[in-house]
């Protein structure tokens, strides 16, 4: 049950997270179990809502629709680390860029999401 919310025995690299979000962004997850069009649509809606109304709001921009998710992983059972994650893509409705930020100290929404925002902002300015 904890693994469903990103806690417990899950180990991933930044590259693996980037590939996962690339597949979500492009819809190229047909080979993944439980990846129906409906489930993909629901995950994408949730990622967009995390930016517009949730913990990832610091990654959002008014000029670019961003979808993404924050995280502050456990390093051992019951011990939340000071590491911070944000993973996302933009534009949310027609993705062109995937951004993954991993920061060694901080919290996902407070530390990693603003770094991602800066990357998305640079992308939007040069689009």
mmCIF file of N, CA, C and O in Angstrom, residues 51 59-61 63-68 86-91 97-101 113-127:
data_model
loop_
_atom_site.group_PDB
_atom_site.id
_atom_site.type_symbol
_atom_site.label_atom_id
_atom_site.label_comp_id
_atom_site.label_asym_id
_atom_site.label_seq_id
_atom_site.Cartn_x
_atom_site.Cartn_y
_atom_site.Cartn_z
ATOM 1 N N UNK A 51 -0.263 20.582 -10.308
ATOM 2 C CA UNK A 51 0.371 21.874 -10.582
ATOM 3 C C UNK A 51 -0.610 23.025 -10.379
ATOM 4 O O UNK A 51 -0.256 24.052 -9.809
ATOM 5 N N UNK A 59 5.663 24.983 -9.628
ATOM 6 C CA UNK A 59 6.221 24.707 -10.956
ATOM 7 C C UNK A 59 5.383 25.331 -12.062
ATOM 8 O O UNK A 59 5.791 25.348 -13.218
ATOM 9 N N UNK A 60 4.215 25.853 -11.732
ATOM 10 C CA UNK A 60 3.282 26.348 -12.731
ATOM 11 C C UNK A 60 3.638 27.710 -13.294
ATOM 12 O O UNK A 60 4.299 28.525 -12.655
ATOM 13 N N UNK A 61 3.171 27.926 -14.510
ATOM 14 C CA UNK A 61 3.338 29.203 -15.205
ATOM 15 C C UNK A 61 2.011 29.600 -15.819
ATOM 16 O O UNK A 61 1.264 28.740 -16.292
ATOM 17 N N UNK A 63 1.744 31.273 -18.596
ATOM 18 C CA UNK A 63 1.879 31.213 -20.053
ATOM 19 C C UNK A 63 2.130 29.814 -20.614
ATOM 20 O O UNK A 63 2.223 29.632 -21.826
ATOM 21 N N UNK A 64 2.227 28.807 -19.748
ATOM 22 C CA UNK A 64 2.510 27.452 -20.196
ATOM 23 C C UNK A 64 1.829 26.464 -19.256
ATOM 24 O O UNK A 64 2.052 26.505 -18.047
ATOM 25 N N UNK A 65 1.014 25.587 -19.805
ATOM 26 C CA UNK A 65 0.327 24.571 -18.993
ATOM 27 C C UNK A 65 1.307 23.459 -18.638
ATOM 28 O O UNK A 65 1.778 22.731 -19.510
ATOM 29 N N UNK A 66 1.616 23.354 -17.357
ATOM 30 C CA UNK A 66 2.575 22.367 -16.847
ATOM 31 C C UNK A 66 1.815 21.270 -16.113
ATOM 32 O O UNK A 66 0.849 21.539 -15.409
ATOM 33 N N UNK A 67 2.257 20.039 -16.273
ATOM 34 C CA UNK A 67 1.726 18.893 -15.527
ATOM 35 C C UNK A 67 2.900 18.263 -14.792
ATOM 36 O O UNK A 67 3.991 18.162 -15.348
ATOM 37 N N UNK A 68 2.702 17.861 -13.535
ATOM 38 C CA UNK A 68 3.826 17.272 -12.820
ATOM 39 C C UNK A 68 3.479 16.806 -11.425
ATOM 40 O O UNK A 68 2.335 16.895 -10.979
ATOM 41 N N UNK A 86 10.828 16.785 -8.326
ATOM 42 C CA UNK A 86 9.712 17.233 -9.155
ATOM 43 C C UNK A 86 9.929 16.569 -10.494
ATOM 44 O O UNK A 86 11.048 16.541 -11.018
ATOM 45 N N UNK A 87 8.868 16.039 -11.074
ATOM 46 C CA UNK A 87 8.923 15.489 -12.424
ATOM 47 C C UNK A 87 7.686 15.966 -13.149
ATOM 48 O O UNK A 87 6.587 15.969 -12.582
ATOM 49 N N UNK A 88 7.844 16.407 -14.392
ATOM 50 C CA UNK A 88 6.691 16.887 -15.134
ATOM 51 C C UNK A 88 6.997 17.145 -16.588
ATOM 52 O O UNK A 88 8.109 16.891 -17.061
ATOM 53 N N UNK A 89 5.997 17.688 -17.269
ATOM 54 C CA UNK A 89 6.134 17.979 -18.690
ATOM 55 C C UNK A 89 5.253 19.165 -19.066
ATOM 56 O O UNK A 89 4.368 19.568 -18.317
ATOM 57 N N UNK A 90 5.520 19.702 -20.255
ATOM 58 C CA UNK A 90 4.742 20.828 -20.767
ATOM 59 C C UNK A 90 4.897 20.887 -22.284
ATOM 60 O O UNK A 90 5.869 20.360 -22.816
ATOM 61 N N UNK A 91 3.995 21.546 -22.956
ATOM 62 C CA UNK A 91 2.654 21.901 -22.529
ATOM 63 C C UNK A 91 1.848 20.649 -22.176
ATOM 64 O O UNK A 91 2.027 19.601 -22.789
ATOM 65 N N UNK A 97 8.414 18.960 -23.740
ATOM 66 C CA UNK A 97 9.563 18.940 -22.845
ATOM 67 C C UNK A 97 9.219 18.183 -21.558
ATOM 68 O O UNK A 97 8.112 18.327 -21.038
ATOM 69 N N UNK A 98 10.151 17.367 -21.110
ATOM 70 C CA UNK A 98 10.042 16.673 -19.821
ATOM 71 C C UNK A 98 11.150 17.215 -18.934
ATOM 72 O O UNK A 98 12.295 17.359 -19.370
ATOM 73 N N UNK A 99 10.790 17.516 -17.682
ATOM 74 C CA UNK A 99 11.758 18.053 -16.723
ATOM 75 C C UNK A 99 11.706 17.201 -15.456
ATOM 76 O O UNK A 99 10.622 16.947 -14.930
ATOM 77 N N UNK A 100 12.869 16.776 -14.990
ATOM 78 C CA UNK A 100 12.978 16.078 -13.716
ATOM 79 C C UNK A 100 14.038 16.810 -12.898
ATOM 80 O O UNK A 100 15.150 17.034 -13.375
ATOM 81 N N UNK A 101 13.647 17.178 -11.682
ATOM 82 C CA UNK A 101 14.559 17.874 -10.781
ATOM 83 C C UNK A 101 14.715 17.031 -9.520
ATOM 84 O O UNK A 101 13.721 16.625 -8.919
ATOM 85 N N UNK A 113 10.197 22.056 -7.144
ATOM 86 C CA UNK A 113 9.224 22.634 -8.079
ATOM 87 C C UNK A 113 9.647 24.016 -8.588
ATOM 88 O O UNK A 113 9.515 24.292 -9.787
ATOM 89 N N UNK A 114 10.167 24.914 -7.745
ATOM 90 C CA UNK A 114 10.625 26.204 -8.274
ATOM 91 C C UNK A 114 11.789 26.087 -9.260
ATOM 92 O O UNK A 114 11.893 26.877 -10.198
ATOM 93 N N UNK A 115 12.654 25.090 -9.077
ATOM 94 C CA UNK A 115 13.740 24.864 -10.037
ATOM 95 C C UNK A 115 13.141 24.444 -11.375
ATOM 96 O O UNK A 115 13.535 24.935 -12.439
ATOM 97 N N UNK A 116 12.170 23.548 -11.335
ATOM 98 C CA UNK A 116 11.495 23.116 -12.560
ATOM 99 C C UNK A 116 10.806 24.301 -13.236
ATOM 100 O O UNK A 116 10.844 24.431 -14.459
ATOM 101 N N UNK A 117 10.169 25.151 -12.441
ATOM 102 C CA UNK A 117 9.513 26.350 -12.990
ATOM 103 C C UNK A 117 10.506 27.186 -13.801
ATOM 104 O O UNK A 117 10.197 27.664 -14.887
ATOM 105 N N UNK A 118 11.711 27.370 -13.280
ATOM 106 C CA UNK A 118 12.727 28.145 -13.992
ATOM 107 C C UNK A 118 13.072 27.501 -15.333
ATOM 108 O O UNK A 118 13.247 28.193 -16.342
ATOM 109 N N UNK A 119 13.152 26.180 -15.356
ATOM 110 C CA UNK A 119 13.435 25.475 -16.614
ATOM 111 C C UNK A 119 12.270 25.646 -17.586
ATOM 112 O O UNK A 119 12.467 25.962 -18.767
ATOM 113 N N UNK A 120 11.044 25.451 -17.094
ATOM 114 C CA UNK A 120 9.866 25.635 -17.956
ATOM 115 C C UNK A 120 9.778 27.080 -18.465
ATOM 116 O O UNK A 120 9.400 27.323 -19.603
ATOM 117 N N UNK A 121 10.111 28.044 -17.605
ATOM 118 C CA UNK A 121 10.060 29.450 -18.004
ATOM 119 C C UNK A 121 11.076 29.732 -19.110
ATOM 120 O O UNK A 121 10.761 30.406 -20.095
ATOM 121 N N UNK A 122 12.289 29.208 -18.982
ATOM 122 C CA UNK A 122 13.301 29.372 -20.037
ATOM 123 C C UNK A 122 12.830 28.738 -21.338
ATOM 124 O O UNK A 122 12.989 29.301 -22.419
ATOM 125 N N UNK A 123 12.232 27.570 -21.233
ATOM 126 C CA UNK A 123 11.683 26.886 -22.408
ATOM 127 C C UNK A 123 10.594 27.748 -23.071
ATOM 128 O O UNK A 123 10.589 27.944 -24.292
ATOM 129 N N UNK A 124 9.674 28.288 -22.262
ATOM 130 C CA UNK A 124 8.561 29.091 -22.791
ATOM 131 C C UNK A 124 9.071 30.356 -23.493
ATOM 132 O O UNK A 124 8.513 30.769 -24.512
ATOM 133 N N UNK A 125 10.122 30.941 -22.978
ATOM 134 C CA UNK A 125 10.676 32.171 -23.563
ATOM 135 C C UNK A 125 11.366 31.925 -24.894
ATOM 136 O O UNK A 125 11.473 32.832 -25.711
ATOM 137 N N UNK A 126 11.852 30.717 -25.109
ATOM 138 C CA UNK A 126 12.593 30.411 -26.340
ATOM 139 C C UNK A 126 11.810 29.520 -27.291
ATOM 140 O O UNK A 126 12.371 28.976 -28.233
ATOM 141 N N UNK A 127 10.557 29.402 -27.061
ATOM 142 C CA UNK A 127 9.677 28.555 -27.863
ATOM 143 C C UNK A 127 9.291 29.211 -29.161
ATOM 144 O O UNK A 127 9.102 30.353 -29.318
#
